[in-house]
């Protein structure tokens, strides 16, 4: 695999690849030297400056553009506005590099920027402010520049008081109508602030010691995976080298599985997203060997398939006790179809491609897939989200005459007329009515995301501009779009997305990583609190999790074992120059609510118990309640632990936990359980086991105390 990826990486070093700025710089240098007209010289120099910015050479971009603008004034060129905007953006990013990257703090780039998030070296931002004000004087309707100007003022501590009234976007620092206690980014303290391009994250227990570990990836084929073992003492140990994972390159998204039912969590890596014809890259199936190492078994498992992708879902689609795999691919050109693939597990470490036989024939620009039992018939169904605007729901009809088959029910389910471009997705039961609802993240834009952000601040937001769509399950095979009544009409533009319960009230909250590849897309990541299954409230500002940098793989997990879910998010963009430190947001505790954490193990069903339905019954304020939670890793971009954290509000005891195992019609019930502990349930066993885990204090760790193996720096 390493040789194959290196070979593919070599072919991607082309100026035709929009995400390879080094090749573009060389190309523009070559044609600048032979430019025969001023227009060619100016245009190609502009493109070179843009490539320099993409490559992280902000100072060179600034110098190139300053010299170019001086020449253009001599020749009285009319092309200066684009040059000025790129120069302003280069100065803004130079300020970010000088402050947010090189002098990073927990508050860096957290919107609204305040306190230690304000730049110490303000030179880059002041230069950007000067340029953006000049641009806006000439074109007051330039909403992209208006948004970025207000952000630049924030970085120097000048928002809102120092912003000229005619350029002020009011209310960007407004308090949330519903507030939560602020999270604290301790990634730097714990050594988990990996500085890379966008990538994936999985939080789970990979060495079966009960404590949650972390694996991350970066989408560039020269970026290594990282593996951190939880030392159970408030520190992590970097075992990327000894585990062999540092040799695995690339992967915009990753997820865990147990494909061979050995009780060890394996990792699946997805590659090639966004790169069009350059994105024909293989995935990787990494087997957990149980000795601290992983082995790439992609080829021998039958999963070596060359397509651009970033999304997949693991489930036991035929209920034979082994996990199968569905992968969504990106089709950029109808003349070069990239069909989604369904692989069934052959029980011997290999898979067979069963896509055509199963009746799934989709070749679209797929950006999100998820599986769940939306019709409560005991089979895992599939939903597909695309940038074409098409949305597909495939109902699992089960195995008939020895053959698994799916039926396209997109039209009857209510999705045929829904043509908005969408990205990340997941099934969950947001209102605890026992039926799986659906989140689909809107990703429909024709302008810069900064433009949409300014429009929203001015109250001019158009419909279908990056909101998150919530579809309520009607319990009859159809869904209803309730986005507006659920309070989800705000602009988000989510790429990554996941859910968890930040306050243990038993209702799933949501966190979204936002942006797109463009540098101008400085819009905050978003958090929404579930208000009792009735609507969602934007709590981004009060939670202090709205990083302006590009958000990717998200994991909710109680990593410090204190009873509330924390959040890890992989940050960074699509270009080598758009790297950023990952964030590890510690939850300070939002309430005194109680909880239970349940690890499940299948015997006749798949060992990881993916697809099991957990039903937790209790009384809160003398009123009966039930929380429904399916065993899975959450949303389609980022992976939570497979053990499920379930809040029960103020209830002090749990009446019963009922489990519906995949492929098993019988229910398993446990009664009278005390909360606030970790329990392990094995399918068919009449008693559960309790695991004793220490509460960890990551905030006590001083910067640099990450334990490195072999003295590796």
XYZ file of C-alpha atoms in Angstrom:
713
model
C 0.000 0.000 0.000
C 2.807 2.437 0.828
C 4.295 2.021 -2.660
C 0.872 2.417 -4.293
C 0.122 5.606 -2.366
C 3.577 7.025 -3.136
C 3.014 6.319 -6.816
C -0.384 8.032 -6.755
C 1.082 10.971 -4.855
C 3.687 11.389 -7.572
C 0.964 11.652 -10.240
C -0.843 14.256 -8.144
C 2.174 16.595 -8.270
C 0.671 18.424 -11.239
C -0.314 22.060 -11.821
C -3.658 20.707 -13.054
C -4.311 19.471 -9.518
C -5.920 22.435 -7.743
C -4.635 21.158 -4.398
C -0.954 21.003 -5.410
C 0.351 24.564 -5.039
C 4.026 23.599 -5.316
C 3.447 22.368 -8.862
C 1.388 25.439 -9.668
C 4.142 27.760 -8.432
C 6.678 26.067 -10.715
C 4.253 26.236 -13.614
C 3.518 29.955 -13.231
C 7.212 30.719 -12.801
C 7.848 29.039 -16.140
C 5.225 31.019 -18.034
C 5.844 34.336 -16.276
C 9.334 34.259 -17.764
C 7.914 34.038 -21.277
C 4.901 36.365 -20.881
C 4.750 38.724 -23.847
C 2.039 41.111 -22.649
C 1.304 43.001 -19.470
C -2.069 41.283 -19.100
C -0.418 37.848 -19.209
C 2.310 38.943 -16.824
C -0.172 40.412 -14.337
C -2.575 37.459 -14.543
C 0.055 34.766 -14.145
C 1.781 36.627 -11.320
C -1.574 36.912 -9.557
C -2.116 33.163 -9.901
C 1.387 32.510 -8.620
C 0.726 34.693 -5.566
C -2.453 32.725 -4.894
C -0.491 29.465 -5.104
C 2.101 30.878 -2.709
C -0.683 31.583 -0.234
C -2.061 28.060 -0.677
C 1.388 26.682 0.001
C 1.800 28.609 3.239
C 4.259 31.161 1.856
C 2.227 34.151 2.999
C 5.164 36.568 3.196
C 6.210 35.712 -0.369
C 2.610 36.120 -1.511
C 2.482 39.555 0.129
C 5.755 40.659 -1.446
C 4.707 39.363 -4.875
C 1.364 41.162 -4.740
C 2.825 44.402 -3.401
C 5.291 44.504 -6.299
C 2.561 43.539 -8.750
C 0.222 46.287 -7.598
C 3.007 48.846 -7.943
C 3.587 47.753 -11.543
C -0.134 47.816 -12.311
C -0.425 51.416 -11.095
C 2.320 52.398 -13.528
C 0.392 50.755 -16.359
C -2.965 52.057 -15.044
C -4.460 48.566 -14.997
C -8.109 47.994 -14.027
C -7.345 44.582 -12.483
C -6.293 45.940 -9.106
C -9.403 45.018 -7.096
C -8.783 41.275 -7.264
C -5.134 41.833 -6.424
C -6.057 43.966 -3.413
C -8.484 41.336 -2.118
C -5.860 38.607 -2.424
C -3.290 40.838 -0.741
C -5.687 41.557 2.128
C -6.389 37.845 2.499
C -2.646 37.088 2.468
C -2.040 39.622 5.228
C -4.932 38.170 7.234
C -3.513 34.653 6.938
C -0.016 35.961 7.735
C -1.458 37.339 10.951
C -3.031 33.962 11.706
C 0.243 32.147 11.149
C 2.219 34.582 13.294
C -0.276 34.445 16.146
C -2.727 31.531 15.983
C -0.221 28.944 14.745
C 3.172 30.081 16.051
C 1.827 31.552 19.315
C -1.206 29.357 19.699
C -3.503 29.657 22.707
C -6.700 27.898 23.724
C -8.655 30.961 22.562
C -6.949 31.327 19.167
C -9.463 31.785 16.333
C -12.416 31.037 18.655
C -15.346 33.175 17.471
C -16.092 35.778 18.676
C -12.375 36.419 19.154
C -11.565 37.819 22.586
C -9.087 37.764 25.477
C -6.023 35.618 24.660
C -7.434 35.047 21.169
C -6.554 38.644 20.269
C -3.335 38.787 18.257
C -0.159 39.876 19.961
C 1.540 40.749 16.673
C -1.147 42.813 14.953
C 0.790 43.824 11.827
C -0.878 41.393 9.413
C -4.394 42.199 10.603
C -3.854 45.961 10.517
C -2.605 45.700 6.938
C -5.683 43.594 6.062
C -7.963 46.157 7.731
C -6.437 48.979 5.693
C -6.917 47.084 2.450
C -10.447 45.847 3.183
C -11.577 49.360 4.108
C -10.208 50.674 0.830
C -11.959 47.879 -1.077
C -15.267 48.610 0.670
C -15.044 52.339 0.020
C -14.984 51.507 -3.674
C -17.532 48.688 -3.425
C -19.739 48.832 -0.294
C -21.698 45.811 -1.599
C -18.682 43.497 -1.280
C -20.048 41.371 1.559
C -17.110 38.978 1.560
C -14.714 41.822 2.336
C -17.182 43.216 4.866
C -17.199 39.957 6.858
C -13.434 39.554 6.708
C -12.941 43.175 7.780
C -15.012 42.574 10.914
C -13.046 39.383 11.630
C -9.785 41.304 11.197
C -10.973 43.905 13.701
C -11.751 41.103 16.139
C -8.194 39.797 15.868
C -6.793 43.152 17.043
C -9.370 43.608 19.794
C -11.143 46.365 17.894
C -14.584 44.795 17.423
C -17.079 46.379 17.693
C -15.915 49.758 19.000
C -13.190 50.487 16.451
C -15.053 49.307 13.341
C -16.213 52.282 11.255
C -20.024 52.467 11.645
C -20.655 52.042 7.931
C -18.696 48.760 7.963
C -19.876 47.319 11.291
C -21.696 43.984 11.307
C -23.583 44.273 14.570
C -24.205 41.452 17.012
C -21.395 39.075 16.076
C -20.450 38.917 19.755
C -24.047 38.654 20.979
C -24.821 36.319 23.854
C -26.672 33.126 22.993
C -30.350 33.110 23.954
C -29.683 29.703 25.508
C -26.288 29.477 27.176
C -24.013 26.632 28.213
C -20.813 26.673 30.210
C -17.728 27.276 28.046
C -15.623 24.351 26.905
C -11.835 24.661 27.187
C -9.432 23.607 24.425
C -6.656 21.633 26.147
C -5.207 19.987 23.036
C -1.870 21.766 23.478
C -1.626 20.727 27.139
C -2.138 17.074 26.285
C 0.003 16.954 23.144
C -3.024 16.331 20.932
C -2.852 19.629 19.002
C -1.649 18.012 15.789
C -0.953 20.678 13.177
C -2.053 19.396 9.788
C -4.512 19.715 6.956
C -8.054 18.466 7.414
C -8.506 14.841 8.406
C -10.452 12.308 10.403
C -10.650 11.354 14.057
C -11.657 8.236 15.965
C -11.898 8.094 19.749
C -12.230 4.568 21.124
C -10.498 1.960 23.269
C -8.038 0.337 20.882
C -6.051 -1.672 23.449
C -9.049 -2.852 25.514
C -7.862 -1.344 28.812
C -11.115 0.588 29.279
C -9.615 4.018 28.615
C -10.323 5.963 25.445
C -7.523 6.432 22.899
C -7.284 8.621 19.805
C -6.387 7.996 16.158
C -6.266 10.812 13.585
C -5.463 11.210 9.898
C -4.620 13.981 7.428
C -5.938 14.038 3.899
C -2.622 14.722 2.130
C -0.786 11.651 0.853
C 2.335 12.902 2.623
C 0.581 13.250 5.987
C 0.880 10.402 8.489
C -1.740 8.966 10.787
C -1.321 9.545 14.527
C -2.152 7.169 17.378
C -2.271 8.260 21.023
C -2.821 5.776 23.843
C -4.494 7.014 27.004
C -2.097 6.370 29.900
C -4.952 6.499 32.438
C -3.071 9.151 34.436
C -4.010 12.371 32.615
C -1.445 11.936 29.810
C -1.313 10.320 26.387
C 1.478 8.311 24.800
C 2.276 8.824 21.115
C 2.673 5.340 19.627
C 2.286 6.357 15.984
C 5.670 4.833 15.064
C 5.625 1.602 17.043
C 2.043 0.874 15.960
C 3.075 1.216 12.283
C 0.306 3.807 11.779
C 2.785 6.600 11.031
C 3.562 4.725 7.806
C -0.068 5.052 6.693
C -0.499 8.234 4.664
C -3.568 10.234 3.721
C -7.200 9.859 4.655
C -9.731 12.673 4.945
C -11.974 10.450 7.040
C -11.452 7.396 9.242
C -13.698 5.114 11.302
C -13.439 2.081 13.517
C -14.857 -1.394 12.953
C -14.315 -4.997 13.989
C -14.436 -6.678 10.617
C -13.062 -10.050 11.808
C -15.007 -10.349 15.095
C -11.865 -10.713 17.209
C -12.869 -8.082 19.767
C -10.188 -5.637 18.602
C -11.167 -2.389 16.944
C -9.779 -2.042 13.442
C -9.585 1.185 11.435
C -10.883 2.015 7.955
C -9.287 4.922 6.059
C -11.043 6.805 3.229
C -9.108 8.782 0.608
C -9.426 10.838 -2.572
C -12.209 13.280 -1.714
C -12.495 16.597 -3.578
C -9.599 15.862 -5.953
C -11.688 15.045 -9.074
C -9.593 13.016 -11.529
C -6.659 13.111 -9.117
C -8.721 11.521 -6.368
C -8.564 7.918 -7.545
C -6.990 6.627 -4.368
C -7.569 3.370 -2.476
C -9.011 3.063 1.013
C -7.142 1.152 3.702
C -8.414 -1.491 6.089
C -6.044 -1.564 9.058
C -6.233 -4.710 11.170
C -5.646 -4.316 14.895
C -3.189 -7.075 15.741
C -3.788 -6.858 19.479
C -0.091 -6.267 20.219
C -0.112 -2.497 19.731
C 0.401 -2.677 15.969
C -1.836 -2.402 12.919
C -1.432 -4.118 9.546
C -2.819 -2.883 6.225
C -4.937 -5.791 4.917
C -6.771 -3.881 2.173
C -5.641 -6.052 -0.718
C -5.980 -9.431 0.938
C -9.405 -8.504 2.304
C -10.735 -7.725 -1.180
C -11.314 -4.029 -0.475
C -8.654 -2.621 -2.813
C -10.779 -0.357 -4.992
C -9.566 2.862 -6.616
C -12.194 5.590 -6.290
C -12.409 9.074 -4.731
C -14.242 8.924 -1.400
C -14.474 10.171 2.146
C -17.584 8.392 3.388
C -18.609 4.865 4.344
C -20.747 3.010 6.852
C -20.246 -0.339 8.586
C -23.278 -2.473 9.446
C -24.391 -6.095 9.336
C -26.698 -5.631 6.376
C -27.593 -9.334 6.003
C -27.721 -10.059 9.751
C -25.291 -12.967 9.532
C -23.256 -11.813 12.535
C -20.451 -10.136 10.562
C -19.986 -6.471 9.656
C -20.388 -5.451 6.035
C -19.314 -2.218 4.363
C -20.984 0.391 2.157
C -18.797 3.083 0.516
C -20.019 6.247 -1.204
C -17.847 7.543 -4.035
C -17.508 10.939 -5.700
C -18.474 11.123 -9.364
C -17.233 14.349 -10.943
C -17.886 13.385 -14.550
C -20.834 11.339 -15.818
C -18.502 9.977 -18.470
C -16.364 8.466 -15.721
C -18.859 6.895 -13.299
C -17.825 6.132 -9.733
C -20.454 3.770 -8.383
C -21.070 3.305 -4.676
C -19.993 -0.106 -3.424
C -21.484 -2.655 -1.038
C -19.132 -5.301 0.335
C -20.471 -8.315 2.215
C -18.297 -10.028 4.794
C -17.268 -13.592 3.867
C -16.410 -14.489 7.512
C -12.805 -15.316 6.678
C -11.225 -11.862 6.625
C -12.353 -11.152 3.074
C -15.232 -9.294 1.441
C -17.203 -9.720 -1.800
C -18.553 -6.822 -3.859
C -22.324 -7.304 -3.844
C -23.445 -3.891 -5.101
C -25.287 -4.838 -8.292
C -26.935 -7.904 -6.806
C -28.229 -5.798 -3.918
C -29.957 -3.361 -6.273
C -27.920 -0.260 -5.457
C -26.912 1.615 -8.595
C -25.696 5.076 -7.572
C -22.960 7.098 -9.270
C -23.197 10.614 -7.865
C -21.022 13.143 -6.043
C -21.567 11.342 -2.733
C -20.441 13.244 0.376
C -22.183 11.341 3.139
C -23.609 7.877 3.783
C -25.169 6.474 6.927
C -27.005 3.337 7.958
C -29.803 2.771 10.436
C -33.043 0.888 10.899
C -35.448 3.702 10.036
C -38.493 1.400 9.660
C -37.818 -0.699 12.793
C -37.957 -3.985 10.904
C -34.611 -5.264 12.204
C -32.517 -4.519 9.095
C -29.962 -1.748 8.510
C -31.078 0.645 5.772
C -28.868 3.102 3.861
C -29.141 6.857 3.253
C -26.940 8.677 0.720
C -26.265 12.450 0.654
C -24.805 14.080 -2.479
C -23.513 17.369 -3.855
C -25.640 16.724 -6.930
C -28.660 17.419 -4.738
C -30.051 13.900 -5.005
C -30.827 12.062 -1.781
C -31.303 8.319 -1.720
C -32.947 6.124 0.890
C -32.494 2.391 0.315
C -34.758 0.137 2.350
C -33.182 -3.166 3.328
C -35.616 -5.875 2.216
C -33.568 -8.559 3.925
C -32.295 -11.829 2.542
C -34.675 -13.614 0.211
C -33.751 -16.877 -1.507
C -30.236 -16.414 -0.194
C -29.825 -12.926 -1.677
C -29.715 -9.549 0.059
C -31.683 -6.819 -1.688
C -32.374 -3.122 -1.176
C -35.295 -1.095 -2.534
C -34.989 2.560 -3.516
C -37.737 4.254 -1.492
C -36.394 7.807 -1.877
C -39.574 9.035 -3.525
C -42.111 7.520 -1.134
C -39.965 8.608 1.819
C -40.174 12.229 0.662
C -36.670 12.825 -0.644
C -37.224 12.860 -4.422
C -38.168 16.539 -4.471
C -35.393 17.585 -2.055
C -32.640 18.755 -4.430
C -30.467 20.949 -2.205
C -26.796 19.982 -2.256
C -25.848 18.229 0.964
C -22.820 16.830 2.807
C -22.546 15.028 6.170
C -25.453 12.969 7.475
C -26.611 10.575 10.191
C -29.564 8.706 11.658
C -30.488 9.412 15.287
C -33.581 9.644 17.465
C -33.558 13.330 18.321
C -36.918 13.269 20.160
C -36.769 9.797 21.779
C -39.936 8.495 20.165
C -38.318 5.188 19.194
C -37.928 6.005 15.488
C -34.728 7.046 13.739
C -34.764 10.584 12.372
C -32.258 12.009 9.917
C -29.794 14.909 9.816
C -28.509 16.062 6.417
C -26.139 19.039 6.225
C -26.857 21.595 3.517
C -23.913 22.584 1.342
C -25.453 24.728 -1.371
C -23.456 27.840 -2.227
C -22.616 29.996 -5.226
C -20.636 32.668 -3.378
C -17.899 32.801 -0.785
C -19.001 31.507 2.628
C -17.850 34.854 4.007
C -20.540 36.447 1.844
C -23.228 34.225 3.336
C -21.962 34.962 6.845
C -22.261 38.705 6.216
C -25.731 38.259 4.742
C -26.861 36.403 7.848
C -25.445 39.133 10.095
C -27.390 41.685 8.043
C -30.571 39.596 8.172
C -30.505 38.899 4.434
C -29.971 35.132 4.465
C -31.583 33.283 1.604
C -33.256 29.897 2.020
C -31.059 26.826 1.547
C -27.791 28.597 2.296
C -25.896 26.048 4.344
C -28.439 25.192 7.027
C -28.726 21.776 8.654
C -31.814 19.829 7.587
C -33.713 17.755 10.143
C -36.104 15.127 8.807
C -38.537 13.692 11.355
C -39.514 10.062 10.946
C -43.276 9.857 10.378
C -43.314 6.174 11.446
C -44.936 5.194 8.141
C -41.852 4.987 5.907
C -41.786 8.705 5.165
C -39.989 11.733 6.598
C -40.977 15.371 7.062
C -38.530 18.266 6.785
C -38.956 20.161 10.084
C -35.813 22.282 9.811
C -37.600 25.593 10.355
C -39.674 24.550 13.382
C -36.584 22.858 14.853
C -34.696 26.166 14.865
C -32.084 25.020 12.345
C -32.382 27.749 9.715
C -29.031 29.314 10.571
C -26.107 29.215 8.150
C -23.693 26.395 9.008
C -22.097 24.916 5.846
C -21.056 21.778 7.682
C -18.416 19.469 6.283
C -17.972 17.329 9.377
C -20.666 16.608 11.915
C -21.392 14.464 14.919
C -23.653 14.287 17.932
C -23.490 13.643 21.664
C -25.196 14.686 24.886
C -23.223 17.556 26.417
C -25.501 18.002 29.463
C -26.727 14.425 30.094
C -30.387 15.333 29.612
C -30.901 12.318 27.343
C -31.369 14.352 24.162
C -28.593 14.396 21.513
C -26.845 17.707 20.854
C -24.897 18.449 17.663
C -21.525 19.894 16.668
C -20.525 20.836 13.127
C -17.156 21.501 11.494
C -17.654 24.203 8.882
C -16.050 25.726 5.815
C -14.851 24.808 2.351
C -11.375 24.750 0.764
C -11.263 28.501 0.100
C -9.179 30.665 2.449
C -11.984 33.243 2.600
C -14.230 30.697 4.308
C -13.523 31.860 7.842
C -16.845 30.936 9.427
C -17.291 29.516 12.930
C -17.853 25.854 13.684
C -21.310 25.463 15.233
C -22.846 23.765 18.276
C -26.587 23.230 18.766
C -28.194 22.111 22.018
C -31.251 19.849 21.843
C -34.056 21.469 23.826
C -35.962 18.454 25.033
C -36.613 17.029 21.586
C -38.618 20.121 20.595
C -36.045 22.329 18.885
C -32.315 23.114 18.779
C -30.640 26.238 20.173
C -27.393 27.693 18.827
C -24.997 27.740 21.794
C -21.784 28.271 19.830
C -20.754 31.587 21.367
C -21.339 30.584 24.976
C -19.724 27.155 24.483
C -16.593 28.826 23.026
C -16.183 26.133 20.371
C -16.725 28.255 17.243
C -13.261 28.025 15.737
C -13.033 29.987 12.486
C -10.656 27.492 10.897
C -11.833 24.568 8.765
C -13.475 21.853 10.857
C -13.182 18.175 9.979
C -13.475 14.846 11.832
C -15.440 15.251 15.097
C -15.619 12.836 18.035
C -17.818 13.137 21.138
C -16.436 11.103 24.055
C -16.028 11.255 27.831
C -12.259 11.042 27.594
C -11.577 12.051 31.196
C -14.244 9.744 32.691
C -15.892 12.532 34.665
C -19.377 11.760 33.393
C -19.804 14.294 30.584
C -18.863 14.139 26.934
C -15.877 16.089 25.646
C -15.178 16.867 21.978
C -12.161 16.261 19.773
C -12.094 17.876 16.328
C -9.535 17.584 13.543
C -8.886 21.084 12.166
C -7.169 22.363 9.025
C -8.010 22.968 5.393
C -7.320 21.442 2.005
C -4.052 23.219 1.172
C -0.586 22.759 2.708
C -0.690 26.379 3.835
C -4.097 26.048 5.491
C -2.998 23.795 8.341
C -4.254 24.299 11.876
C -3.967 22.695 15.299
C -6.594 20.131 16.269
C -8.766 20.951 19.278
C -9.643 18.887 22.348
C -12.546 20.628 24.076
C -13.016 19.583 27.688
C -16.598 19.793 28.937
C -16.617 21.655 32.276
C -19.848 19.926 33.308
C -23.147 21.481 32.278
C -25.387 20.103 35.039
C -25.736 17.609 37.856
C -27.566 15.218 35.580
C -26.816 11.512 35.770
C -25.684 9.084 33.112
C -24.787 5.527 32.192
C -22.117 4.313 29.758
C -22.781 0.981 28.097
C -20.296 -1.208 26.234
C -21.968 -4.006 24.280
C -20.540 -7.233 22.895
C -22.324 -9.446 20.434
C -22.172 -13.237 20.392
C -24.558 -14.280 17.633
C -24.630 -10.744 16.228
C -21.440 -8.926 15.169
C -18.914 -8.735 18.018
C -18.908 -4.912 18.054
C -22.726 -4.978 18.334
C -23.011 -2.195 15.739
C -26.712 -1.727 15.036
C -27.911 -2.815 18.485
C -30.767 -0.662 19.825
C -30.400 0.461 23.458
C -33.527 1.541 25.327
C -32.975 3.072 28.756
C -36.107 3.451 30.919
C -36.247 5.707 33.985
C -38.426 8.211 35.836
C -37.522 11.882 35.959
C -39.613 14.130 38.191
C -42.006 11.187 38.584
C -42.546 11.088 34.834
C -41.590 7.961 32.840
C -38.969 8.519 30.186
C -37.003 6.418 27.736
C -33.835 7.238 25.785
C -33.193 5.364 22.534
C -29.615 5.013 21.305
C -28.223 2.823 18.534
C -24.713 1.421 18.783
C -22.609 3.136 16.105
C -19.889 5.772 15.798
C -22.259 8.673 15.174
C -22.171 10.999 12.164
C -20.640 10.379 8.745
C -17.501 12.501 9.313
C -15.789 11.733 12.614
C -16.207 8.738 14.932
C -17.428 8.485 18.534
C -16.638 5.452 20.710
C -18.812 2.401 20.130
C -19.621 2.243 23.836
C -22.612 4.499 24.305
C -22.848 7.415 26.737
C -26.480 8.008 27.724
C -27.744 10.848 29.905
C -30.783 10.283 32.129
C -31.383 13.810 33.392
C -32.046 14.136 37.119
C -33.189 10.518 37.501
C -31.341 8.753 40.308
C -31.966 5.195 39.150
C -32.592 3.317 35.933
C -35.680 1.110 35.858
C -34.423 -1.026 32.981
C -32.089 -1.266 30.038
C -33.545 -3.148 27.083
C -31.394 -4.226 24.143
C -32.527 -5.271 20.679
C -29.534 -7.050 19.156
C -29.051 -7.074 15.357
C -30.656 -10.122 13.783
C -32.260 -11.213 17.064
C -35.999 -10.711 17.571
C -35.787 -11.413 21.311
C -35.146 -8.489 23.632
C -32.640 -8.638 26.490
C -33.599 -6.751 29.654
C -31.666 -5.649 32.751
C -33.514 -4.061 35.661
C -32.773 -1.671 38.517
C -29.395 -0.287 37.508
C -27.575 2.409 39.427
C -26.367 5.293 37.195
C -23.025 7.062 36.832
C -20.964 3.993 35.984
C -19.561 1.978 33.120
C -21.183 -1.368 32.406
C -20.385 -4.148 29.950
C -23.180 -6.240 28.480
C -22.600 -9.442 26.522
C -25.386 -10.704 24.301
C -27.156 -13.606 26.016
C -25.566 -13.128 29.448
C -28.093 -12.485 32.186
C -25.765 -10.281 34.214
C -23.665 -7.280 33.274
C -20.210 -6.386 34.529
C -19.175 -3.025 35.936
C -15.858 -1.479 34.926
C -14.017 0.744 37.381
C -12.332 3.644 35.581
C -10.355 6.444 37.163
C -11.444 10.017 36.619
C -8.613 11.778 34.791
C -7.469 15.369 35.087
C -6.075 16.407 31.721
C -6.114 20.074 32.711
C -3.382 19.382 35.292
C -0.975 18.312 32.576
C 1.579 20.960 31.754
C 2.383 21.767 28.148
C 4.851 19.323 26.622
C 4.153 16.515 29.096
C 2.965 14.165 26.369
C 4.864 10.935 26.834
C 6.779 10.171 23.649
C 8.059 6.776 22.684
C 11.771 6.324 22.099
C 12.399 10.018 22.703
C 10.765 10.915 19.381
C 10.179 14.662 19.110
